[in-house]
Short mmCIF file of C-alpha atoms in Angstrom, two decimals:
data_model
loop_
_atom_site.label_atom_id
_atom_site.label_comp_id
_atom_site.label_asym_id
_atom_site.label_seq_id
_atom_site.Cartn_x
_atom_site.Cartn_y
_atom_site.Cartn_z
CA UNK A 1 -6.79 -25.88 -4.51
CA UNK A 2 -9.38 -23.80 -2.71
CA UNK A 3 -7.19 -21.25 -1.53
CA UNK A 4 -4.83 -20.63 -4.92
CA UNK A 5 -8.28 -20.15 -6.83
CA UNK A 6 -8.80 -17.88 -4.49
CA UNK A 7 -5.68 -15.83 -4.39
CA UNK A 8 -5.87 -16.11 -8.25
CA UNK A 9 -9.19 -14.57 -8.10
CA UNK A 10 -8.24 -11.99 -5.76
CA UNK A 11 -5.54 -10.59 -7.77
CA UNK A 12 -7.91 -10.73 -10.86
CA UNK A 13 -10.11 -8.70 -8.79
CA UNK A 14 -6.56 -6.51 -8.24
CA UNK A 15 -6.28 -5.90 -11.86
CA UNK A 16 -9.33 -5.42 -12.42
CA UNK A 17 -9.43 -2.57 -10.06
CA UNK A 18 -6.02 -0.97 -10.97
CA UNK A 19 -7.76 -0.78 -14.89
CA UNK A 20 -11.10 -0.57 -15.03
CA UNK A 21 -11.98 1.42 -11.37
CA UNK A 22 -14.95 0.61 -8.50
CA UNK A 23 -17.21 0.52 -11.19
CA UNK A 24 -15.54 -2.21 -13.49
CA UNK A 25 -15.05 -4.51 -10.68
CA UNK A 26 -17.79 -7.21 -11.34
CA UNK A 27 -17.74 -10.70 -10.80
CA UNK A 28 -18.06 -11.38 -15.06
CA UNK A 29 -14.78 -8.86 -15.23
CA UNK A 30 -12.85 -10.94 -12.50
CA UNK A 31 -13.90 -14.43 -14.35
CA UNK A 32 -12.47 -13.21 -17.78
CA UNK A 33 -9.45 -11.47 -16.01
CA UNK A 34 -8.62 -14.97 -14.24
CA UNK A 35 -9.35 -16.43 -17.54
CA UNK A 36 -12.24 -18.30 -15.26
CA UNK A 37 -15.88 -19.45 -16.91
CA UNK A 38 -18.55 -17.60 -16.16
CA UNK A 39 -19.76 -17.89 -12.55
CA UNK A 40 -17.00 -19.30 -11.25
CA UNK A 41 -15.85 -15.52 -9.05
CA UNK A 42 -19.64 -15.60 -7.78
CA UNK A 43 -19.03 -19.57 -6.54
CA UNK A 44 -16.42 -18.30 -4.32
CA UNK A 45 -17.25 -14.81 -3.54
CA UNK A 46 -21.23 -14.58 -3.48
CA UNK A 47 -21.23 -11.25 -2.95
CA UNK A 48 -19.18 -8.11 -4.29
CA UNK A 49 -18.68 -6.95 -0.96
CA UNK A 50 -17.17 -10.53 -0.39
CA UNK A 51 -15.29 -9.77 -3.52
CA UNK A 52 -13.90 -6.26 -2.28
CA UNK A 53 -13.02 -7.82 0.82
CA UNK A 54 -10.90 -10.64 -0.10
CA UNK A 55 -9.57 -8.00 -2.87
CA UNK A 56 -8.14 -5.66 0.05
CA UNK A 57 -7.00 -8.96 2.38
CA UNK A 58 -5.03 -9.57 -0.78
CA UNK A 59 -3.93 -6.32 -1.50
CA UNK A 60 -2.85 -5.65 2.48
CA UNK A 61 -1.11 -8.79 2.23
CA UNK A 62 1.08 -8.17 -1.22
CA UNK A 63 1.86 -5.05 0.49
CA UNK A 64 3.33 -6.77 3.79
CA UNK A 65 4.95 -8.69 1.60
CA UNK A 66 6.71 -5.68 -0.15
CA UNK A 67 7.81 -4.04 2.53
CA UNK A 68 9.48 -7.22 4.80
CA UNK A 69 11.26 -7.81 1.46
CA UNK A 70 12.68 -3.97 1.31
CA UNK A 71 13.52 -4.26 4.88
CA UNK A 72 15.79 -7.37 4.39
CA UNK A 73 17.09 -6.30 0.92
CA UNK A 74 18.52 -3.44 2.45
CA UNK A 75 20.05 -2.23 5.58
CA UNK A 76 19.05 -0.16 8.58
CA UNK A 77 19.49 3.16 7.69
CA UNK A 78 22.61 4.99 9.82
CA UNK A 79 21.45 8.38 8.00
CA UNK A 80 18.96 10.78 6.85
CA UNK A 81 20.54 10.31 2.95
CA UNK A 82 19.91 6.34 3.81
CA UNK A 83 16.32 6.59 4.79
CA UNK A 84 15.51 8.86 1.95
CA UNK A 85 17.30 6.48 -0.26
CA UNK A 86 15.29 3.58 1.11
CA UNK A 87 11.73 5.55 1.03
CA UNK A 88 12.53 6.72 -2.68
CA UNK A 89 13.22 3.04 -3.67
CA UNK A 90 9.45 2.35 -2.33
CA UNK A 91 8.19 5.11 -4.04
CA UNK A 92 9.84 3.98 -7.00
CA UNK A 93 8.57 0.88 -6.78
CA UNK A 94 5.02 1.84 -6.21
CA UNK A 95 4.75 4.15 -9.06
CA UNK A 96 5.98 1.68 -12.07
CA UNK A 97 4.36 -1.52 -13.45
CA UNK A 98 2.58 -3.81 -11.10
CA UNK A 99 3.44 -1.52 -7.92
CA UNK A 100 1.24 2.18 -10.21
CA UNK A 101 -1.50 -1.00 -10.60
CA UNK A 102 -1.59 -1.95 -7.09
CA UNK A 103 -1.13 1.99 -5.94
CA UNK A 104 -4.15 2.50 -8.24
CA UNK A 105 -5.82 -0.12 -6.67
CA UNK A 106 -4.60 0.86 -3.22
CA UNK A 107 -6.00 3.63 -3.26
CA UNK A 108 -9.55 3.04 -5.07
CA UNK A 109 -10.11 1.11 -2.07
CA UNK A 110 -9.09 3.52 0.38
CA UNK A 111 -11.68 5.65 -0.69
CA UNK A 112 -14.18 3.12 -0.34
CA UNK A 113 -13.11 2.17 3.25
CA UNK A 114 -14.79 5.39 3.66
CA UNK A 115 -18.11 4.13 3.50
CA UNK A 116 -17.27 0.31 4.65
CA UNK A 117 -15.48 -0.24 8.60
CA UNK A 118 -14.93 -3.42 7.26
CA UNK A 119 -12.42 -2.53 4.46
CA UNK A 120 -11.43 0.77 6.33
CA UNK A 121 -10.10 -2.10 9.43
CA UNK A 122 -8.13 -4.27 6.92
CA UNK A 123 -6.37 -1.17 5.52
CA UNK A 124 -5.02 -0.07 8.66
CA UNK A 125 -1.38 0.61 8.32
CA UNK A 126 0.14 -2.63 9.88
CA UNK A 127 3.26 -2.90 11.84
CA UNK A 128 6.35 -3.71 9.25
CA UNK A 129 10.09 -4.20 9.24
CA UNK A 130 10.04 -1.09 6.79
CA UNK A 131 7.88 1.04 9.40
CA UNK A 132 9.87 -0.24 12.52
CA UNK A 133 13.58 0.75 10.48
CA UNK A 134 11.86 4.50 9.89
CA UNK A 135 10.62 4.38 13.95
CA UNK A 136 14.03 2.82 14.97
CA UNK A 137 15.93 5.22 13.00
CA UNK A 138 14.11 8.40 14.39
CA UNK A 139 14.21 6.99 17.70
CA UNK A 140 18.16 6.60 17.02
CA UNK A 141 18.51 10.36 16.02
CA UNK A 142 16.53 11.58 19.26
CA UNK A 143 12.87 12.84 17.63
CA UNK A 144 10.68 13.20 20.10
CA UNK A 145 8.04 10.99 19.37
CA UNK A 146 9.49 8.79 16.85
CA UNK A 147 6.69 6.74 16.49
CA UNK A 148 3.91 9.73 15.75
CA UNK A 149 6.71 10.91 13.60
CA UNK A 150 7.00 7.94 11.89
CA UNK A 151 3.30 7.84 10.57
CA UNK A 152 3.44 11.62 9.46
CA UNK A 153 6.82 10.83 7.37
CA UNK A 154 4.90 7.85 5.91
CA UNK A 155 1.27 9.45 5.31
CA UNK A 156 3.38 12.37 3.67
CA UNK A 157 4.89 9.85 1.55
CA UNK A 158 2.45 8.01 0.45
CA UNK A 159 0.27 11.44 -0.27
CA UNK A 160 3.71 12.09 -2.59
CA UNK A 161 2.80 9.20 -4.14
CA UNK A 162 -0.80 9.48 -4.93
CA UNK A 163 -0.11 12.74 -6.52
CA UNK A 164 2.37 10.96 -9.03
CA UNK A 165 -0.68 8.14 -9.80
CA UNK A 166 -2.81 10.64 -10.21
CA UNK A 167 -0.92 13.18 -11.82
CA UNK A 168 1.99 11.33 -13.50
CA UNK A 169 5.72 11.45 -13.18
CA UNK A 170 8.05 10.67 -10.34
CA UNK A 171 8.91 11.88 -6.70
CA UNK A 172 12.31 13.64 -6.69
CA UNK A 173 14.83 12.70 -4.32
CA UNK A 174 14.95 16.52 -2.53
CA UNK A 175 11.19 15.57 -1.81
CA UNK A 176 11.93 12.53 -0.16
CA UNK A 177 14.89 13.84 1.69
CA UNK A 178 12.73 17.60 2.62
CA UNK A 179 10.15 14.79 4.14
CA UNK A 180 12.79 13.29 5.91
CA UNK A 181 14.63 16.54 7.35
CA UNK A 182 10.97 17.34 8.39
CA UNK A 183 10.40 14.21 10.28
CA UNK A 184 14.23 14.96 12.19
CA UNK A 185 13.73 17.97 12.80
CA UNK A 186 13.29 19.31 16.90
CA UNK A 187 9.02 19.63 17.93
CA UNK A 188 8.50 23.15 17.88
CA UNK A 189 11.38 24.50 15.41
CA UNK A 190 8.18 25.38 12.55
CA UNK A 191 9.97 25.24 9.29
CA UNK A 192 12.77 26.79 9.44
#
């Protein structure tokens, strides 16, 4: 019972992020979100660093989750057009409904990690079947360095997609697949 009260109060904590920002994120906003009484968030995380903590294990760990099932839903790519296909699912994914509220939340807390090694540790991209098809793939077509490569593509990505949260609308495919060329392309060809 312990640990589903709190998971439920860490993805309270989620939406109370994604909605209300750093400064909304109090332990009264995380009971009434998680439809709690009063107190309860504070009886099992004392502290809002506590809170922010378990917040971003949560988060990290929704996010694992994501990815593993993307990875089995759909095949290794044999082609650029298949990775970009893949990535722009993701992307899809993270910039509708619960994926733009954990994006928003994503990234509120990334820019908190700034000031706190604890968070900043915890957000560390992990090893995933996702990341290892992308590595596998450029290792596949040759790229020197598939695995630097790798977390450009996917730092370029996910910059893609915090422009969308921040600014609206949706990555186009000829992004995704201009990140991807990129990412094959030779070391030293520039952009051309």
């Amino acid at each position: 019972m312990t640990s589903d009260r709190r998971t439920l109060l860490a993805d309270a904590a989620l939406g109370v992020l994604a909605d209300a920002g750093m400064r909304g994120l109090t332990h009264r906003a995380v009971d009434a979100a998680a439809r709690l009484p009063a107190g309860t968030t504070s009886a099992y995380y004392r502290t809002r660093s506590a809170l922010l903590t378990a917040l971003v294990r949560r988060l990290v760990e929704l996010d694992q989750a994501e990815l593993r099932a993307a990875a089995e839903r759909l095949p290794a790519p044999r082609s650029a057009a298949e990775l970009a296909h893949g990535i722009g699912l993701l992307v899809a994914a993270r910039l509708t409904g619960e994926g733009r509220r954990r994006s928003l939340a994503r990234y509120a807390c990334v820019v908190e990690s700034v000031r706190d090694p604890e968070l900043r540790e915890i957000l560390v991209p992990r090893e995933n079947p996702g990341r290892d098809s992308v590595r596998d793939f450029l290792a596949a077509e040759g790229v020197e360095d598939p695995e630097g490569r790798t977390l450009t593509l996917l730092a370029c990505v996910d910059g893609l997609v915090l422009d969308r949260v921040v600014g609206g609308g949706s990555v186009a495919t000829e992004e995704i697949e201009g990140l991807v060329a990129a990412a094959l392309r030779p070391a030293g060809t520039g952009g051309r």
